[in-house]
Tab-separated table of C-alpha atoms in Angstrom:
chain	number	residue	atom	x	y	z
A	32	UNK	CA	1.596	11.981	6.215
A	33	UNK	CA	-0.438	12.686	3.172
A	34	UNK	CA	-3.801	13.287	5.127
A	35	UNK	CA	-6.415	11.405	6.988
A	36	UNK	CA	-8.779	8.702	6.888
A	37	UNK	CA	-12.082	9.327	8.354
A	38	UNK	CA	-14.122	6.470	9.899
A	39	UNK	CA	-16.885	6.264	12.159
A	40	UNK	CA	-17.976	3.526	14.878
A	41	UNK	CA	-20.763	2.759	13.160
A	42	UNK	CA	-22.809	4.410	9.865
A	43	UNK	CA	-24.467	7.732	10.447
A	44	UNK	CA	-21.860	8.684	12.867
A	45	UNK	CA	-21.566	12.343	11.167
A	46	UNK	CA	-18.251	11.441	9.342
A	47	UNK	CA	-19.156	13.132	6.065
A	48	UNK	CA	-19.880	16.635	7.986
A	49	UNK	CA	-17.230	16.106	9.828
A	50	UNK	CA	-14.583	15.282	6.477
A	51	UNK	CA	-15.955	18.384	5.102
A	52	UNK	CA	-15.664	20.959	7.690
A	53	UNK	CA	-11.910	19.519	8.109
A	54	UNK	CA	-11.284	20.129	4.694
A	55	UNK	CA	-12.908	23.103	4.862
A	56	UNK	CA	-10.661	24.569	7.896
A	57	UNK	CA	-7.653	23.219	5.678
A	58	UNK	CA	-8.709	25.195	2.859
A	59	UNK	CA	-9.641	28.747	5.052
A	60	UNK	CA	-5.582	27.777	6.399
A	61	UNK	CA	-3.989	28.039	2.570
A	62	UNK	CA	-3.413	24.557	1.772
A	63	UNK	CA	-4.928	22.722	-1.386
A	64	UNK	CA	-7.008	19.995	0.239
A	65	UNK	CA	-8.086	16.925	-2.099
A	66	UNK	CA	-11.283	14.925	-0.923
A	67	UNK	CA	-12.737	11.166	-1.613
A	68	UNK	CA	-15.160	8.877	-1.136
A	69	UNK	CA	-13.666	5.520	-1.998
A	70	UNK	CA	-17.305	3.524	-2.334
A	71	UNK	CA	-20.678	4.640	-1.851
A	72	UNK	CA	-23.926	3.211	-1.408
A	73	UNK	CA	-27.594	4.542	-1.304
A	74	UNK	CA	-26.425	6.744	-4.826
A	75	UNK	CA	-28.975	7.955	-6.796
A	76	UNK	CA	-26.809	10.234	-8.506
A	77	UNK	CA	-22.951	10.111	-9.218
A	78	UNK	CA	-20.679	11.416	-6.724
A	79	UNK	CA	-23.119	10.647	-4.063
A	80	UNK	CA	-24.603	13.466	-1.272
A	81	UNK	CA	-21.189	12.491	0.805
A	82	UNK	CA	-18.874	13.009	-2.277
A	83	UNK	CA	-20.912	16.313	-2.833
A	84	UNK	CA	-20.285	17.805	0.980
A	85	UNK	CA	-16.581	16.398	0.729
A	86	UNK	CA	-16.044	18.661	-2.337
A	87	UNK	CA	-17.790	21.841	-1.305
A	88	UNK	CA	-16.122	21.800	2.315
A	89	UNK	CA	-12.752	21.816	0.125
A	90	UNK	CA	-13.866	24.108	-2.298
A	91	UNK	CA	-13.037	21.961	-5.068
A	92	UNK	CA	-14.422	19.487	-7.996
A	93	UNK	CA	-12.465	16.522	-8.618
A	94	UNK	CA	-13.553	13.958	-11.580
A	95	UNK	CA	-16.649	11.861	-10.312
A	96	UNK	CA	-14.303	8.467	-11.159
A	97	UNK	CA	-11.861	9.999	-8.963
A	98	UNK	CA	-13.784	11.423	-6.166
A	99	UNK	CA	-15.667	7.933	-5.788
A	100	UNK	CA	-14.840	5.277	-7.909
A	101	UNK	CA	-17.373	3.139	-6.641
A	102	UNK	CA	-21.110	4.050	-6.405
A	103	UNK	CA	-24.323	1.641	-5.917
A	104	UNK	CA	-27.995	2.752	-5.874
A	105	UNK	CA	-29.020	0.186	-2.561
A	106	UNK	CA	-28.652	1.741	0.841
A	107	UNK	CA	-26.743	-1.548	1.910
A	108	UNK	CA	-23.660	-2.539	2.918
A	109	UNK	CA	-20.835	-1.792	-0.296
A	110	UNK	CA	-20.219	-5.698	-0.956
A	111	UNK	CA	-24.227	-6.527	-0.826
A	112	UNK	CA	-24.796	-2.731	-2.775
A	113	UNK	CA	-22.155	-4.258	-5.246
A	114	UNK	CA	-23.288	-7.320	-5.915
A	115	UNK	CA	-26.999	-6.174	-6.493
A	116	UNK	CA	-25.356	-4.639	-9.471
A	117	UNK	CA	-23.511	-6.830	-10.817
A	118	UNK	CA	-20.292	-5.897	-9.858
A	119	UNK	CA	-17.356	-6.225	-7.500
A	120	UNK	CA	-15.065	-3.352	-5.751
A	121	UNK	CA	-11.411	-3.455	-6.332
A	122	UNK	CA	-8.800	-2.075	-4.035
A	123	UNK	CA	-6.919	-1.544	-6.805
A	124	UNK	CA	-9.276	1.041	-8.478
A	125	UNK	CA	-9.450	2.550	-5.181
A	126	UNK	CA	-5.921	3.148	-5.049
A	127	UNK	CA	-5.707	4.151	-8.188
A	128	UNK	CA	-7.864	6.851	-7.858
A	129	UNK	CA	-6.651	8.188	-4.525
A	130	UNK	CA	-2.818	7.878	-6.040
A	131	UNK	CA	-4.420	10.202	-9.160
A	132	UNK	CA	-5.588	13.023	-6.602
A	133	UNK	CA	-2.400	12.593	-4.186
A	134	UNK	CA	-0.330	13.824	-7.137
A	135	UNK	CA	-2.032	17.416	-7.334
A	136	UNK	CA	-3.576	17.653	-3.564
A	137	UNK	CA	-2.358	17.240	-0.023
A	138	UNK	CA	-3.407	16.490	2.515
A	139	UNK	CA	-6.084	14.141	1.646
A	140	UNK	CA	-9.284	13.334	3.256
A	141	UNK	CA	-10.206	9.995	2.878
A	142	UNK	CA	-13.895	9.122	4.200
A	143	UNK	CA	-14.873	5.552	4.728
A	144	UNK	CA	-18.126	3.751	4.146
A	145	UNK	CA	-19.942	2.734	7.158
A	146	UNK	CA	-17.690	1.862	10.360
A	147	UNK	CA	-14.033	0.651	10.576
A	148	UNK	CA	-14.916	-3.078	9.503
A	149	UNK	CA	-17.336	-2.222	6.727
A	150	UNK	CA	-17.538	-4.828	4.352
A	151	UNK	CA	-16.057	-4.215	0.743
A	152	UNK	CA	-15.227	-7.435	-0.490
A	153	UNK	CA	-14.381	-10.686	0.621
A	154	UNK	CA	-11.961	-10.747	3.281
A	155	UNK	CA	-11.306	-6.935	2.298
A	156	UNK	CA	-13.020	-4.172	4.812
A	157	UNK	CA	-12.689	-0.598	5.397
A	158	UNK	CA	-10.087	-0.903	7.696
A	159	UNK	CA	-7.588	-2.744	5.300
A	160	UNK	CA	-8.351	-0.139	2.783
A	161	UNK	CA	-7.382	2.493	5.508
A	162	UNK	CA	-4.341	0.308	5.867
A	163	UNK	CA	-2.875	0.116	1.804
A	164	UNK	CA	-3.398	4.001	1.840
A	165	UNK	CA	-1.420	4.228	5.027
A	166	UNK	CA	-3.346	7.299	6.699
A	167	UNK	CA	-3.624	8.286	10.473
A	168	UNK	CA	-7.614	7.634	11.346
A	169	UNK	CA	-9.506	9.969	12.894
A	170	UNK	CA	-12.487	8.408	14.524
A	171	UNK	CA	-16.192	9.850	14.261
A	172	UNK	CA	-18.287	8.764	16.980
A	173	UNK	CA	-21.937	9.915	17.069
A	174	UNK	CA	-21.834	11.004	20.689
A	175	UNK	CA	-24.134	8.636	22.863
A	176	UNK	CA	-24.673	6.239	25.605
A	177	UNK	CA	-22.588	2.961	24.363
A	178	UNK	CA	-19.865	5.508	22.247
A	179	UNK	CA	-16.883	4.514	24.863
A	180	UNK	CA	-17.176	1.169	24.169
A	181	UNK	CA	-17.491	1.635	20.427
A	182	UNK	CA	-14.469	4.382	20.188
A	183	UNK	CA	-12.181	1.985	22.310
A	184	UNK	CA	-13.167	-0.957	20.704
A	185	UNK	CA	-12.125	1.321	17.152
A	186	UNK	CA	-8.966	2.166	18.749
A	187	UNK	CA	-8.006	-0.759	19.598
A	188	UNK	CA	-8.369	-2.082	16.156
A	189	UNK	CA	-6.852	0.657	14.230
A	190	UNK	CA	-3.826	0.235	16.429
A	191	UNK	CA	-3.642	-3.944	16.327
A	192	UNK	CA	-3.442	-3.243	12.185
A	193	UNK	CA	0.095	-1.245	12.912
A	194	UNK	CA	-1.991	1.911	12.114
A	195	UNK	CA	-2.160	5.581	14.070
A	196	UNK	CA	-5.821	6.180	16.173
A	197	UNK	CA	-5.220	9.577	15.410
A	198	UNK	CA	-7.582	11.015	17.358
A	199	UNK	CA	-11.489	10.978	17.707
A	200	UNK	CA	-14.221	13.575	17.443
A	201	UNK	CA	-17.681	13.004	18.982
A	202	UNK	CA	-20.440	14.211	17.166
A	203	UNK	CA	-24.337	15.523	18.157
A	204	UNK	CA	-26.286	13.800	20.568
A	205	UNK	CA	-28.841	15.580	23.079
A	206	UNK	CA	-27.713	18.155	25.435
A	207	UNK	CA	-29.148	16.964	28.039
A	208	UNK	CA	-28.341	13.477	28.386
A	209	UNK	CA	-25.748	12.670	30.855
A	210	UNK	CA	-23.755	10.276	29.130
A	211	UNK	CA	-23.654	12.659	25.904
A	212	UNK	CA	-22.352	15.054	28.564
A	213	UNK	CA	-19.847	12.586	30.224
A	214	UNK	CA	-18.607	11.099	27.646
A	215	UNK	CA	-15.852	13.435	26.585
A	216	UNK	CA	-14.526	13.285	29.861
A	217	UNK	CA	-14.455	9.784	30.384
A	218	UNK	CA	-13.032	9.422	27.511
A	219	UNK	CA	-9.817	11.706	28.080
A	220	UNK	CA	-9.964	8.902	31.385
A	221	UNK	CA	-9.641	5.407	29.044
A	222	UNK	CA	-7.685	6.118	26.219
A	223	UNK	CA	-4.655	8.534	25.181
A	224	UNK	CA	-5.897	8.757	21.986
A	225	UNK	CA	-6.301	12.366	21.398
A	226	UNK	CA	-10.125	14.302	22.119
A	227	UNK	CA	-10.036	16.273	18.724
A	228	UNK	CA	-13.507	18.046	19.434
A	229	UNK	CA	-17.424	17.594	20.211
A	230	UNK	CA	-19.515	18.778	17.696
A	231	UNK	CA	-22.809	20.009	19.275
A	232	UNK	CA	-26.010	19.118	17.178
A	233	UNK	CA	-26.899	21.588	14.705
A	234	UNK	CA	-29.989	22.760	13.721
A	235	UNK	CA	-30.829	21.903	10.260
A	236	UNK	CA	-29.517	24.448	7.786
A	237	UNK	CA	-28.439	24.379	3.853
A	238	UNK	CA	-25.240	22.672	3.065
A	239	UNK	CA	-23.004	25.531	2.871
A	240	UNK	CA	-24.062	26.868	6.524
A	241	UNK	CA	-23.543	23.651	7.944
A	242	UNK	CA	-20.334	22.946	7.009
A	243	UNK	CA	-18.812	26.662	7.584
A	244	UNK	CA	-20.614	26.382	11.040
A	245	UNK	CA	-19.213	23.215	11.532
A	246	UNK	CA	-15.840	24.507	10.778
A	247	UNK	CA	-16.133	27.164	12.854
A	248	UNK	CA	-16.964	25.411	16.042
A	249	UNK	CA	-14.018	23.061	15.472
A	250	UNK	CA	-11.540	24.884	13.755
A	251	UNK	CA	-9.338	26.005	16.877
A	252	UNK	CA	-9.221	22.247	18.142
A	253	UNK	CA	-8.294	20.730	14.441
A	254	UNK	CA	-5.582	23.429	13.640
A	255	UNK	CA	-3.612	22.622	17.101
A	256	UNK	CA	-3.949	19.386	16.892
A	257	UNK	CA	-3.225	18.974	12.800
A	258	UNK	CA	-0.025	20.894	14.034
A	259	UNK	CA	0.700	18.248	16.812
A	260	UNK	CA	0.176	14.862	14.922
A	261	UNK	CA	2.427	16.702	11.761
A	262	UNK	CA	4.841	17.421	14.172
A	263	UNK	CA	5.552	13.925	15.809
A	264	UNK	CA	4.932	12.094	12.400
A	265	UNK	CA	1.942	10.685	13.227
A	266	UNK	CA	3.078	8.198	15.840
A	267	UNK	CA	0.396	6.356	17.580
């Protein structure tokens, strides 16, 4: 399969924590994980915070060029944080870059900018980048009232592109709120696209303690069900 590609239903959903404690559980099980942040916005300085966590969950460094090729200082959307600069994203440089890592790491983690339909370009979002690099997507969902409607609505997209919904993995969200603690269950009820894991909210801690606690809490879930989506190819 190559890897994943990581993509949330909207931004802030908690996909770069999540990328990096995958990649981090991939690591702690003896393979050679490579990470990347296609485009990133809101970058003061290159890689990015997201490239940063990406690379320490994998315990690696990658060339900044590599690890994201695109970078813009604006927290705005990657074709307005683009052209605010001057400058246009490429698939092609995108591509290039994962095709340079694919050669000396697998699986990938791909993490996308934003939510599935993310602008990049003109008539080019997240999702078709998701589709050249032909990766199963594993949906981050910041876990909420509304986040059924948004995963489905994901899911269904993902799939209508000929692409595997690979599986989904809420994230956060208070305790005590009924549809935080409903949703999982409802939605095992509306879609057979696989429950990966809820990530409770953690407390705010140093980089390195977030992401091996994050890790930690999911590992179990990620290693059966890397195993099960290696096993059947990836089908959707």
């Amino acid at each position: 399969m190559g890897g994943l590609f990581i993509t949330g239903t909207d931004t802030d959903a908690g996909k770069t924590l999540v990328g990096a404690a995958i990649a981090r559980i991939f690591a702690d099980a003896g393979e050679t994980p490579g990470v990347m942040k296609p485009v990133a916005s809101g970058v003061e300085t290159p890689p990015g915070h997201d490239a940063e966590w990406l690379m320490a969950g994998a315990r690696v460094r990658h060339p900044h060029d590599l690890v994201c090729p695109y970078h813009f200082r604006a927290p705005l959307s990657p074709h307005l944080a683009a052209r605010r600069e001057g400058e246009s994203i490429r698939p092609a440089g995108m591509l290039g870059a994962y095709s340079k890592l694919a050669a000396h790491y697998d699986p990938m983690i791909v993490e996308g900018a934003g939510g599935w339909y993310a602008p990049m370009a003109r008539g080019y979002f997240m999702a078709h980048l998701a589709q050249d690099l032909r990766l199963p997507v594993l949906i981050v969902a910041a876990n909420r009232l509304g986040c059924v409607n948004h995963v489905l609505l994901t899911i269904e997209s993902i799939r209508a592109l000929r692409l595997t919904a690979a599986g989904v993995i809420l994230n956060g969200g208070d305790p005590d709120d009924e549809a935080v603690r409903t949703n999982p269950e409802t939605l095992m009820e509306m879609t057979d696209c696989p429950l990966v894991g809820v990530l409770p909210r953690l407390p705010q801690m140093a980089c390195e303690e977030t992401i091996a606690r994050a890790a930690e809490l999911l590992r179990a879930d990620v290693l059966a069900w890397w195993e099960d989506l290696r096993g059947d190819g990836g089908a959707a």
